[in-house]
mmCIF file of C-alpha atoms in Angstrom:
data_model
loop_
_atom_site.group_PDB
_atom_site.id
_atom_site.type_symbol
_atom_site.label_atom_id
_atom_site.label_comp_id
_atom_site.label_asym_id
_atom_site.label_seq_id
_atom_site.Cartn_x
_atom_site.Cartn_y
_atom_site.Cartn_z
ATOM 1 C CA UNK K 1 -11.973 45.905 6.615
ATOM 2 C CA UNK K 2 -9.767 45.996 9.845
ATOM 3 C CA UNK K 3 -11.892 46.820 12.867
ATOM 4 C CA UNK K 4 -10.046 49.974 13.589
ATOM 5 C CA UNK K 5 -9.327 51.014 10.019
ATOM 6 C CA UNK K 6 -11.464 54.253 9.943
ATOM 7 C CA UNK K 7 -10.417 55.379 13.351
ATOM 8 C CA UNK K 8 -6.730 54.720 12.732
ATOM 9 C CA UNK K 9 -6.738 56.465 9.357
ATOM 10 C CA UNK K 10 -8.640 59.390 10.606
ATOM 11 C CA UNK K 11 -6.273 59.848 13.468
ATOM 12 C CA UNK K 12 -2.992 59.533 11.653
ATOM 13 C CA UNK K 13 -3.918 61.751 8.645
ATOM 14 C CA UNK K 14 -6.544 64.438 9.387
ATOM 15 C CA UNK K 15 -5.415 64.778 13.073
ATOM 16 C CA UNK K 16 -1.827 63.849 13.516
ATOM 17 C CA UNK K 17 -0.454 64.830 10.110
ATOM 18 C CA UNK K 18 -2.206 68.287 10.393
ATOM 19 C CA UNK K 19 -0.923 68.671 13.803
ATOM 20 C CA UNK K 20 2.694 67.946 12.792
ATOM 21 C CA UNK K 21 2.439 70.478 9.960
ATOM 22 C CA UNK K 22 1.520 73.105 12.485
ATOM 23 C CA UNK K 23 4.093 72.003 15.050
ATOM 24 C CA UNK K 24 7.048 71.958 12.673
ATOM 25 C CA UNK K 25 8.237 74.725 10.358
ATOM 26 C CA UNK K 26 9.027 72.305 7.481
ATOM 27 C CA UNK K 27 8.878 68.499 7.114
ATOM 28 C CA UNK K 28 10.869 67.203 4.098
ATOM 29 C CA UNK K 29 10.453 63.594 2.719
ATOM 30 C CA UNK K 30 13.042 61.962 0.643
ATOM 31 C CA UNK K 31 13.018 58.521 -0.917
ATOM 32 C CA UNK K 32 9.499 57.686 -0.420
ATOM 33 C CA UNK K 33 9.332 56.252 -3.994
ATOM 34 C CA UNK K 34 11.742 53.556 -2.824
ATOM 35 C CA UNK K 35 9.106 51.923 -0.574
ATOM 36 C CA UNK K 36 7.911 48.572 -2.169
ATOM 37 C CA UNK K 37 4.251 48.337 -3.108
ATOM 38 C CA UNK K 38 1.962 45.259 -2.302
ATOM 39 C CA UNK K 39 4.726 43.620 -0.167
ATOM 40 C CA UNK K 40 5.133 43.222 3.580
ATOM 41 C CA UNK K 41 7.454 45.864 4.969
ATOM 42 C CA UNK K 42 9.527 46.165 8.012
ATOM 43 C CA UNK K 43 10.368 49.815 8.701
ATOM 44 C CA UNK K 44 13.442 50.293 10.742
ATOM 45 C CA UNK K 45 13.940 53.984 11.733
ATOM 46 C CA UNK K 46 16.507 55.486 14.053
ATOM 47 C CA UNK K 47 15.219 56.516 17.456
ATOM 48 C CA UNK K 48 16.153 59.885 18.939
ATOM 49 C CA UNK K 49 13.045 61.793 19.701
ATOM 50 C CA UNK K 50 10.718 59.452 21.588
ATOM 51 C CA UNK K 51 7.049 59.291 20.190
ATOM 52 C CA UNK K 52 7.701 61.840 17.420
ATOM 53 C CA UNK K 53 9.879 59.390 15.550
ATOM 54 C CA UNK K 54 6.887 57.040 15.044
ATOM 55 C CA UNK K 55 4.562 59.718 14.038
ATOM 56 C CA UNK K 56 6.964 60.911 11.276
ATOM 57 C CA UNK K 57 6.863 57.578 9.644
ATOM 58 C CA UNK K 58 3.125 56.698 10.027
ATOM 59 C CA UNK K 59 2.048 60.012 8.616
ATOM 60 C CA UNK K 60 4.443 59.957 5.599
ATOM 61 C CA UNK K 61 3.583 56.561 4.157
ATOM 62 C CA UNK K 62 0.426 54.718 3.055
ATOM 63 C CA UNK K 63 0.770 51.184 4.420
ATOM 64 C CA UNK K 64 -1.310 50.046 7.410
ATOM 65 C CA UNK K 65 1.461 50.232 10.053
ATOM 66 C CA UNK K 66 1.833 48.425 13.443
ATOM 67 C CA UNK K 67 4.671 49.615 15.622
ATOM 68 C CA UNK K 68 6.322 48.239 18.682
ATOM 69 C CA UNK K 69 6.290 50.227 21.793
ATOM 70 C CA UNK K 70 7.729 49.791 25.340
ATOM 71 C CA UNK K 71 5.206 47.907 27.395
ATOM 72 C CA UNK K 72 5.303 50.353 30.302
ATOM 73 C CA UNK K 73 3.490 52.843 28.068
ATOM 74 C CA UNK K 74 0.460 50.632 28.089
ATOM 75 C CA UNK K 75 -0.613 51.208 31.732
ATOM 76 C CA UNK K 76 -3.284 51.983 32.917
ATOM 77 C CA UNK K 77 -5.993 49.867 31.188
ATOM 78 C CA UNK K 78 -7.702 52.703 29.212
ATOM 79 C CA UNK K 79 -4.391 53.821 27.873
ATOM 80 C CA UNK K 80 -3.759 50.188 26.716
ATOM 81 C CA UNK K 81 -6.937 50.203 24.598
ATOM 82 C CA UNK K 82 -6.137 53.620 23.224
ATOM 83 C CA UNK K 83 -2.658 52.771 22.109
ATOM 84 C CA UNK K 84 -3.650 49.345 20.682
ATOM 85 C CA UNK K 85 -6.413 51.170 18.719
ATOM 86 C CA UNK K 86 -3.570 53.122 17.033
ATOM 87 C CA UNK K 87 -1.795 49.824 16.073
ATOM 88 C CA UNK K 88 0.807 50.121 18.836
ATOM 89 C CA UNK K 89 1.949 46.793 20.251
ATOM 90 C CA UNK K 90 3.671 46.320 23.617
ATOM 91 C CA UNK K 91 7.307 44.935 23.622
ATOM 92 C CA UNK K 92 8.850 43.811 26.842
ATOM 93 C CA UNK K 93 12.449 44.105 28.101
ATOM 94 C CA UNK K 94 14.533 41.779 30.228
ATOM 95 C CA UNK K 95 14.181 44.136 33.285
ATOM 96 C CA UNK K 96 10.285 43.662 32.924
ATOM 97 C CA UNK K 97 10.817 40.106 34.122
ATOM 98 C CA UNK K 98 11.235 36.683 32.407
ATOM 99 C CA UNK K 99 7.484 36.020 32.190
ATOM 100 C CA UNK K 100 6.950 39.358 30.516
ATOM 101 C CA UNK K 101 9.711 38.817 28.047
ATOM 102 C CA UNK K 102 7.927 35.535 26.962
ATOM 103 C CA UNK K 103 5.024 37.644 25.959
ATOM 104 C CA UNK K 104 7.231 39.009 23.227
ATOM 105 C CA UNK K 105 6.955 35.729 21.349
ATOM 106 C CA UNK K 106 3.202 36.291 21.110
ATOM 107 C CA UNK K 107 3.766 39.818 19.903
ATOM 108 C CA UNK K 108 6.304 38.706 17.236
ATOM 109 C CA UNK K 109 3.806 36.050 16.056
ATOM 110 C CA UNK K 110 1.172 38.728 15.777
ATOM 111 C CA UNK K 111 3.511 40.885 13.658
ATOM 112 C CA UNK K 112 4.090 37.901 11.358
ATOM 113 C CA UNK K 113 0.367 37.524 10.950
ATOM 114 C CA UNK K 114 -0.003 41.184 9.983
ATOM 115 C CA UNK K 115 2.779 40.913 7.410
ATOM 116 C CA UNK K 116 1.000 37.928 5.857
ATOM 117 C CA UNK K 117 -1.603 40.391 4.722
ATOM 118 C CA UNK K 118 0.933 42.876 3.423
ATOM 119 C CA UNK K 119 0.746 45.258 6.356
ATOM 120 C CA UNK K 120 3.845 46.998 7.627
ATOM 121 C CA UNK K 121 5.637 46.688 10.931
ATOM 122 C CA UNK K 122 7.873 49.433 12.464
ATOM 123 C CA UNK K 123 10.601 48.566 14.886
ATOM 124 C CA UNK K 124 13.065 50.804 16.615
ATOM 125 C CA UNK K 125 15.989 48.550 16.414
ATOM 126 C CA UNK K 126 18.111 50.743 18.695
ATOM 127 C CA UNK K 127 15.700 49.663 21.374
ATOM 128 C CA UNK K 128 15.584 53.024 23.162
ATOM 129 C CA UNK K 129 15.770 56.652 22.269
ATOM 130 C CA UNK K 130 18.677 58.955 22.623
ATOM 131 C CA UNK K 131 19.140 62.585 21.606
ATOM 132 C CA UNK K 132 22.541 61.991 20.166
ATOM 133 C CA UNK K 133 22.565 62.388 16.457
ATOM 134 C CA UNK K 134 24.149 59.029 15.463
ATOM 135 C CA UNK K 135 23.140 55.375 14.914
ATOM 136 C CA UNK K 136 23.583 53.283 17.953
ATOM 137 C CA UNK K 137 24.163 49.564 17.969
ATOM 138 C CA UNK K 138 21.002 47.645 16.864
ATOM 139 C CA UNK K 139 19.275 44.946 18.825
ATOM 140 C CA UNK K 140 18.217 41.672 17.340
ATOM 141 C CA UNK K 141 14.466 41.909 17.738
ATOM 142 C CA UNK K 142 13.798 43.123 14.212
ATOM 143 C CA UNK K 143 15.792 40.043 12.802
ATOM 144 C CA UNK K 144 13.538 37.819 14.687
ATOM 145 C CA UNK K 145 10.427 39.281 13.053
ATOM 146 C CA UNK K 146 12.050 39.269 9.679
ATOM 147 C CA UNK K 147 13.289 35.682 9.688
ATOM 148 C CA UNK K 148 10.276 34.396 11.581
ATOM 149 C CA UNK K 149 7.983 35.779 9.006
ATOM 150 C CA UNK K 150 9.934 34.218 6.120
ATOM 151 C CA UNK K 151 10.252 30.824 7.878
ATOM 152 C CA UNK K 152 6.514 30.808 8.602
ATOM 153 C CA UNK K 153 5.754 31.182 4.868
ATOM 154 C CA UNK K 154 8.503 28.850 3.664
ATOM 155 C CA UNK K 155 10.510 31.888 2.477
ATOM 156 C CA UNK K 156 7.799 32.970 0.044
ATOM 157 C CA UNK K 157 6.584 36.131 1.991
ATOM 158 C CA UNK K 158 9.210 38.384 0.423
ATOM 159 C CA UNK K 159 9.544 40.764 3.398
ATOM 160 C CA UNK K 160 11.294 43.963 2.607
ATOM 161 C CA UNK K 161 13.328 45.947 5.345
ATOM 162 C CA UNK K 162 13.179 49.612 4.732
ATOM 163 C CA UNK K 163 15.748 51.594 6.796
ATOM 164 C CA UNK K 164 14.543 55.141 7.720
ATOM 165 C CA UNK K 165 16.569 58.133 8.877
ATOM 166 C CA UNK K 166 14.759 60.965 10.788
ATOM 167 C CA UNK K 167 16.803 64.176 10.997
ATOM 168 C CA UNK K 168 15.850 67.087 13.316
ATOM 169 C CA UNK K 169 17.211 70.546 13.501
ATOM 170 C CA UNK K 170 16.338 70.591 17.195
ATOM 171 C CA UNK K 171 14.833 67.627 18.955
ATOM 172 C CA UNK K 172 13.186 69.409 21.852
ATOM 173 C CA UNK K 173 11.616 72.484 20.198
ATOM 174 C CA UNK K 174 8.662 73.135 17.921
ATOM 175 C CA UNK K 175 8.941 75.173 14.704
ATOM 176 C CA UNK K 176 12.132 73.570 13.368
ATOM 177 C CA UNK K 177 12.912 71.467 10.399
ATOM 178 C CA UNK K 178 12.463 67.631 10.055
ATOM 179 C CA UNK K 179 13.951 65.559 7.132
ATOM 180 C CA UNK K 180 12.611 61.934 6.892
ATOM 181 C CA UNK K 181 14.759 59.859 4.527
ATOM 182 C CA UNK K 182 13.694 56.402 3.267
ATOM 183 C CA UNK K 183 16.478 54.091 2.148
ATOM 184 C CA UNK K 184 16.696 51.359 -0.350
ATOM 185 C CA UNK K 185 14.765 48.203 0.611
ATOM 186 C CA UNK K 186 16.590 45.148 1.835
ATOM 187 C CA UNK K 187 14.915 41.806 0.976
ATOM 188 C CA UNK K 188 15.069 39.365 3.786
ATOM 189 C CA UNK K 189 15.426 36.422 1.529
ATOM 190 C CA UNK K 190 18.936 37.667 0.559
ATOM 191 C CA UNK K 191 19.854 36.048 3.823
ATOM 192 C CA UNK K 192 18.184 32.723 3.315
ATOM 193 C CA UNK K 193 21.359 30.678 2.493
ATOM 194 C CA UNK K 194 23.373 32.052 5.457
ATOM 195 C CA UNK K 195 20.271 31.614 7.771
ATOM 196 C CA UNK K 196 19.883 27.960 6.884
ATOM 197 C CA UNK K 197 23.655 27.432 7.663
ATOM 198 C CA UNK K 198 23.970 29.587 10.764
ATOM 199 C CA UNK K 199 20.936 31.588 12.203
ATOM 200 C CA UNK K 200 23.004 33.692 14.533
ATOM 201 C CA UNK K 201 25.546 34.624 11.822
ATOM 202 C CA UNK K 202 22.667 35.631 9.473
ATOM 203 C CA UNK K 203 21.179 37.744 12.172
ATOM 204 C CA UNK K 204 24.506 39.535 12.720
ATOM 205 C CA UNK K 205 24.915 40.077 9.027
ATOM 206 C CA UNK K 206 21.449 41.567 8.706
ATOM 207 C CA UNK K 207 22.086 43.870 11.687
ATOM 208 C CA UNK K 208 25.266 45.004 10.233
ATOM 209 C CA UNK K 209 23.766 45.673 6.783
ATOM 210 C CA UNK K 210 20.797 47.621 8.136
ATOM 211 C CA UNK K 211 22.943 49.574 10.462
ATOM 212 C CA UNK K 212 25.299 50.635 7.671
ATOM 213 C CA UNK K 213 22.238 51.634 5.575
ATOM 214 C CA UNK K 214 20.713 53.785 8.416
ATOM 215 C CA UNK K 215 24.064 55.620 8.966
ATOM 216 C CA UNK K 216 23.773 56.955 5.303
ATOM 217 C CA UNK K 217 20.378 58.443 6.139
ATOM 218 C CA UNK K 218 21.125 60.445 9.211
ATOM 219 C CA UNK K 219 23.628 62.872 10.719
ATOM 220 C CA UNK K 220 25.999 60.196 11.986
ATOM 221 C CA UNK K 221 29.200 60.361 14.005
ATOM 222 C CA UNK K 222 30.964 56.949 14.090
ATOM 223 C CA UNK K 223 33.437 57.682 16.840
ATOM 224 C CA UNK K 224 31.724 58.658 20.060
ATOM 225 C CA UNK K 225 34.831 60.413 21.213
ATOM 226 C CA UNK K 226 34.569 62.927 18.381
ATOM 227 C CA UNK K 227 31.006 63.581 18.934
ATOM 228 C CA UNK K 228 31.179 66.790 21.066
ATOM 229 C CA UNK K 229 33.411 68.406 18.450
ATOM 230 C CA UNK K 230 31.459 67.193 15.381
ATOM 231 C CA UNK K 231 28.161 68.307 16.910
ATOM 232 C CA UNK K 232 29.382 71.866 17.392
ATOM 233 C CA UNK K 233 30.953 72.029 13.945
ATOM 234 C CA UNK K 234 28.115 70.697 11.778
ATOM 235 C CA UNK K 235 25.086 71.059 14.042
ATOM 236 C CA UNK K 236 25.402 74.062 16.304
ATOM 237 C CA UNK K 237 27.289 76.250 13.840
ATOM 238 C CA UNK K 238 25.274 75.342 10.764
ATOM 239 C CA UNK K 239 23.034 78.263 9.849
ATOM 240 C CA UNK K 240 21.110 76.539 7.076
ATOM 241 C CA UNK K 241 18.482 73.947 8.441
ATOM 242 C CA UNK K 242 18.221 72.235 5.019
ATOM 243 C CA UNK K 243 21.980 71.359 5.134
ATOM 244 C CA UNK K 244 21.989 70.410 8.845
ATOM 245 C CA UNK K 245 19.250 67.770 8.048
ATOM 246 C CA UNK K 246 20.782 66.443 4.903
ATOM 247 C CA UNK K 247 23.012 63.493 5.518
ATOM 248 C CA UNK K 248 24.446 63.640 2.011
ATOM 249 C CA UNK K 249 25.908 66.976 2.769
ATOM 250 C CA UNK K 250 26.763 66.738 6.423
ATOM 251 C CA UNK K 251 28.288 63.172 6.659
ATOM 252 C CA UNK K 252 31.214 63.867 4.206
ATOM 253 C CA UNK K 253 31.918 66.947 6.284
ATOM 254 C CA UNK K 254 32.079 64.774 9.465
ATOM 255 C CA UNK K 255 34.464 62.421 7.953
ATOM 256 C CA UNK K 256 36.664 65.185 6.693
ATOM 257 C CA UNK K 257 36.760 66.784 10.118
ATOM 258 C CA UNK K 258 38.001 63.686 11.876
ATOM 259 C CA UNK K 259 41.640 64.402 10.987
ATOM 260 C CA UNK K 260 41.447 67.888 12.698
ATOM 261 C CA UNK K 261 40.141 66.646 15.979
ATOM 262 C CA UNK K 262 42.403 66.738 19.037
ATOM 263 C CA UNK K 263 41.931 65.940 22.716
ATOM 264 C CA UNK K 264 42.134 69.808 23.346
ATOM 265 C CA UNK K 265 39.322 70.546 20.917
ATOM 266 C CA UNK K 266 37.264 67.663 22.562
ATOM 267 C CA UNK K 267 37.734 69.253 26.033
ATOM 268 C CA UNK K 268 36.812 72.619 24.725
ATOM 269 C CA UNK K 269 33.648 71.275 23.174
ATOM 270 C CA UNK K 270 32.679 69.375 26.351
ATOM 271 C CA UNK K 271 33.237 72.554 28.415
ATOM 272 C CA UNK K 272 31.046 74.712 26.084
ATOM 273 C CA UNK K 273 28.314 72.051 26.269
ATOM 274 C CA UNK K 274 28.478 71.738 29.910
ATOM 275 C CA UNK K 275 28.105 75.568 30.429
ATOM 276 C CA UNK K 276 25.190 75.820 27.966
ATOM 277 C CA UNK K 277 23.448 72.890 29.573
ATOM 278 C CA UNK K 278 23.914 74.400 33.010
ATOM 279 C CA UNK K 279 21.559 77.223 31.886
ATOM 280 C CA UNK K 280 19.402 75.007 29.741
ATOM 281 C CA UNK K 281 20.310 76.806 26.448
ATOM 282 C CA UNK K 282 21.153 75.024 23.246
ATOM 283 C CA UNK K 283 24.659 75.815 21.947
ATOM 284 C CA UNK K 284 23.053 76.454 18.558
ATOM 285 C CA UNK K 285 21.086 79.351 19.977
ATOM 286 C CA UNK K 286 24.554 81.070 20.896
ATOM 287 C CA UNK K 287 25.829 80.554 17.318
ATOM 288 C CA UNK K 288 22.785 81.406 15.184
ATOM 289 C CA UNK K 289 21.652 84.965 15.081
ATOM 290 C CA UNK K 290 18.144 85.431 16.636
ATOM 291 C CA UNK K 291 17.418 89.133 15.933
ATOM 292 C CA UNK K 292 13.975 90.475 15.048
ATOM 293 C CA UNK K 293 13.489 90.071 11.293
ATOM 294 C CA UNK K 294 11.402 92.384 9.232
ATOM 295 C CA UNK K 295 8.570 89.737 8.874
ATOM 296 C CA UNK K 296 8.487 89.452 12.665
ATOM 297 C CA UNK K 297 8.430 93.230 13.077
ATOM 298 C CA UNK K 298 5.366 93.417 10.769
ATOM 299 C CA UNK K 299 3.676 90.450 12.585
ATOM 300 C CA UNK K 300 4.618 91.800 16.101
ATOM 301 C CA UNK K 301 0.945 92.140 17.135
ATOM 302 C CA UNK K 302 0.174 88.514 16.163
ATOM 303 C CA UNK K 303 3.187 87.193 18.052
ATOM 304 C CA UNK K 304 1.934 89.170 21.038
ATOM 305 C CA UNK K 305 -1.655 87.701 20.651
ATOM 306 C CA UNK K 306 -0.202 84.129 20.264
ATOM 307 C CA UNK K 307 1.995 84.498 23.347
ATOM 308 C CA UNK K 308 -0.652 85.757 25.734
ATOM 309 C CA UNK K 309 -3.357 83.591 24.268
ATOM 310 C CA UNK K 310 -1.382 80.381 24.750
ATOM 311 C CA UNK K 311 0.373 81.302 28.038
ATOM 312 C CA UNK K 312 -2.325 79.422 30.202
ATOM 313 C CA UNK K 313 -2.351 76.014 28.304
ATOM 314 C CA UNK K 314 1.453 76.208 28.113
ATOM 315 C CA UNK K 315 1.874 76.041 31.853
ATOM 316 C CA UNK K 316 1.307 72.252 32.066
ATOM 317 C CA UNK K 317 3.887 71.724 29.399
ATOM 318 C CA UNK K 318 6.264 73.890 31.250
ATOM 319 C CA UNK K 319 5.595 71.951 34.496
ATOM 320 C CA UNK K 320 5.911 68.513 32.820
ATOM 321 C CA UNK K 321 9.093 69.287 30.889
ATOM 322 C CA UNK K 322 10.886 71.057 33.744
ATOM 323 C CA UNK K 323 9.667 69.468 36.981
ATOM 324 C CA UNK K 324 8.207 65.918 36.243
ATOM 325 C CA UNK K 325 9.851 64.253 33.307
ATOM 326 C CA UNK K 326 13.616 64.637 33.299
ATOM 327 C CA UNK K 327 14.253 62.931 29.955
ATOM 328 C CA UNK K 328 14.424 65.770 27.424
ATOM 329 C CA UNK K 329 13.715 63.259 24.580
ATOM 330 C CA UNK K 330 10.036 63.534 25.642
ATOM 331 C CA UNK K 331 9.960 67.260 25.504
ATOM 332 C CA UNK K 332 8.668 67.597 21.863
ATOM 333 C CA UNK K 333 6.086 64.711 22.418
ATOM 334 C CA UNK K 334 4.684 66.527 25.476
ATOM 335 C CA UNK K 335 4.441 69.770 23.497
ATOM 336 C CA UNK K 336 3.000 68.252 20.539
ATOM 337 C CA UNK K 337 0.429 66.211 22.240
ATOM 338 C CA UNK K 338 -0.601 69.069 24.451
ATOM 339 C CA UNK K 339 -1.056 71.255 21.538
ATOM 340 C CA UNK K 340 -3.034 68.552 19.714
ATOM 341 C CA UNK K 341 -5.533 68.026 22.470
ATOM 342 C CA UNK K 342 -5.445 70.780 25.082
ATOM 343 C CA UNK K 343 -5.232 73.788 22.733
ATOM 344 C CA UNK K 344 -8.495 73.023 20.896
ATOM 345 C CA UNK K 345 -10.240 72.462 24.235
ATOM 346 C CA UNK K 346 -8.845 75.795 25.548
ATOM 347 C CA UNK K 347 -9.900 77.728 22.474
ATOM 348 C CA UNK K 348 -13.416 76.191 22.647
ATOM 349 C CA UNK K 349 -13.748 77.133 26.211
ATOM 350 C CA UNK K 350 -12.655 80.683 25.587
ATOM 351 C CA UNK K 351 -15.042 80.904 22.607
ATOM 352 C CA UNK K 352 -17.920 79.634 24.823
ATOM 353 C CA UNK K 353 -17.111 82.212 27.464
ATOM 354 C CA UNK K 354 -17.238 84.957 24.800
ATOM 355 C CA UNK K 355 -20.500 83.615 23.449
ATOM 356 C CA UNK K 356 -22.221 83.529 26.853
ATOM 357 C CA UNK K 357 -21.059 87.084 27.687
ATOM 358 C CA UNK K 358 -22.789 88.335 24.519
ATOM 359 C CA UNK K 359 -19.781 88.809 22.186
ATOM 360 C CA UNK K 360 -20.870 88.978 18.516
ATOM 361 C CA UNK K 361 -20.404 85.608 16.701
ATOM 362 C CA UNK K 362 -18.132 87.159 14.077
ATOM 363 C CA UNK K 363 -15.683 88.190 16.774
ATOM 364 C CA UNK K 364 -15.827 84.762 18.321
ATOM 365 C CA UNK K 365 -15.081 83.141 14.944
ATOM 366 C CA UNK K 366 -12.306 85.644 14.385
ATOM 367 C CA UNK K 367 -10.810 84.696 17.868
ATOM 368 C CA UNK K 368 -10.998 80.982 17.122
ATOM 369 C CA UNK K 369 -9.483 81.214 13.614
ATOM 370 C CA UNK K 370 -6.728 83.562 14.682
ATOM 371 C CA UNK K 371 -5.869 81.232 17.714
ATOM 372 C CA UNK K 372 -5.406 78.277 15.399
ATOM 373 C CA UNK K 373 -3.432 80.054 12.706
ATOM 374 C CA UNK K 374 -1.183 81.899 15.182
ATOM 375 C CA UNK K 375 -0.518 78.884 17.519
ATOM 376 C CA UNK K 376 2.808 78.100 15.655
ATOM 377 C CA UNK K 377 4.048 81.590 16.432
ATOM 378 C CA UNK K 378 3.921 80.912 20.247
ATOM 379 C CA UNK K 379 7.485 79.446 20.438
ATOM 380 C CA UNK K 380 8.958 82.650 18.947
ATOM 381 C CA UNK K 381 6.551 84.788 20.862
ATOM 382 C CA UNK K 382 7.868 83.157 24.097
ATOM 383 C CA UNK K 383 11.259 84.323 23.246
ATOM 384 C CA UNK K 384 10.266 87.856 22.299
ATOM 385 C CA UNK K 385 8.028 88.493 25.296
ATOM 386 C CA UNK K 386 9.186 86.163 28.204
ATOM 387 C CA UNK K 387 12.808 87.210 27.724
ATOM 388 C CA UNK K 388 15.750 85.755 25.927
ATOM 389 C CA UNK K 389 17.700 83.226 27.980
ATOM 390 C CA UNK K 390 21.036 84.214 26.271
ATOM 391 C CA UNK K 391 20.632 87.819 27.177
ATOM 392 C CA UNK K 392 19.644 86.887 30.681
ATOM 393 C CA UNK K 393 22.883 84.805 30.906
ATOM 394 C CA UNK K 394 24.885 87.609 29.499
ATOM 395 C CA UNK K 395 23.717 89.857 32.341
ATOM 396 C CA UNK K 396 23.803 87.454 35.233
ATOM 397 C CA UNK K 397 26.934 85.389 34.275
ATOM 398 C CA UNK K 398 28.987 87.403 31.836
ATOM 399 C CA UNK K 399 32.192 85.358 32.278
ATOM 400 C CA UNK K 400 30.371 82.119 31.342
ATOM 401 C CA UNK K 401 28.616 83.787 28.466
ATOM 402 C CA UNK K 402 31.982 85.089 27.117
ATOM 403 C CA UNK K 403 33.640 81.712 27.678
ATOM 404 C CA UNK K 404 31.037 79.985 25.441
ATOM 405 C CA UNK K 405 31.362 82.672 22.695
ATOM 406 C CA UNK K 406 35.211 82.335 22.770
ATOM 407 C CA UNK K 407 35.025 78.581 22.321
ATOM 408 C CA UNK K 408 32.389 78.877 19.493
ATOM 409 C CA UNK K 409 34.524 81.502 17.735
ATOM 410 C CA UNK K 410 37.438 79.160 17.650
ATOM 411 C CA UNK K 411 35.256 76.314 16.309
ATOM 412 C CA UNK K 412 33.924 78.554 13.676
ATOM 413 C CA UNK K 413 37.419 79.342 12.480
ATOM 414 C CA UNK K 414 38.094 75.630 12.252
ATOM 415 C CA UNK K 415 34.928 75.036 10.525
ATOM 416 C CA UNK K 416 35.659 77.650 7.872
ATOM 417 C CA UNK K 417 39.162 76.158 7.390
ATOM 418 C CA UNK K 418 37.637 72.659 6.807
ATOM 419 C CA UNK K 419 35.152 73.966 4.270
ATOM 420 C CA UNK K 420 37.613 75.942 2.278
ATOM 421 C CA UNK K 421 40.264 73.207 1.958
#
């Protein structure tokens, strides 16, 4: 048995997977049956949402997975131990220095050893995260691991590359939908002949094949110039989360819309995005109705409890995401990890205070259970009780509010036209 087997399995399934099911409204998995059994696997997911991307893979498959993570995350020393205990391996970049990059060779050799015992490796081939919903150019690191593993075993290891697409309704927020799509496996030995003739050409072919496979698994806009328009049409104006996160539906729409895009539309899209970003409001919030539903009306007291009960532990999250960490790709990770660790501690402390002040145990248990079950309602409760940013914008900057709505109305008309033709 691997020395961290019990800890790793306990952390990723009972703890992390349960936490993810609370954090997100719905997690949908497609194509899991395509994952090869009893073979070494190299998972290659897209990378948009920082730490959350890795969690969605490790909690939805059974293989023992090691995944490569930026080396800077492994400092200080106690964090290095903790991350390695979760099968995370440091990978160094050129800017980390030449001596540091040389350490990658040892990491790649370690990956190859793991694959020899049919473990899985996960590599984010895009190298860094980006909130744009598209596949970016892939780096060659995963090809080194793939070809290195086969070379070390005289092409007898049969490594399978499994492309993965992770689709989010909204990257930064809790209580949205995630769709994880596993693609068809790509055997590394398919590239053996080309590799033996020209190693660089084989690596380029593999990168191109994996990239094309990944583009079919996610919301993908090929032309970056079209992205502002396509994002509004098929992301911000899409009312159905199941459609928004389904590449089989949305990608044909993206291709069809290309012929309608003009420089004027692009400028309008950029203007709307700039105005919304100025007030830190997603454009999707303007487009999708956010009125009080009948269910929310019935559960109004529970939303109120969740909001006030979680207001104190939310403050570190608010501080980190608004004052300290400027990269919004970390927002969901911060919120999730805070909820995973700080909320149980906070609920326990409140329960202890109630206990030592003489409150009956049945009330204490009731508080603890209600706290856990109502925690997912905090996001919506915050909107209901802390104030709606859109309404605040409408009151404070009506001209900007109306400008955004006017642009979105014109895009809605274009969207309707494309869908009906």
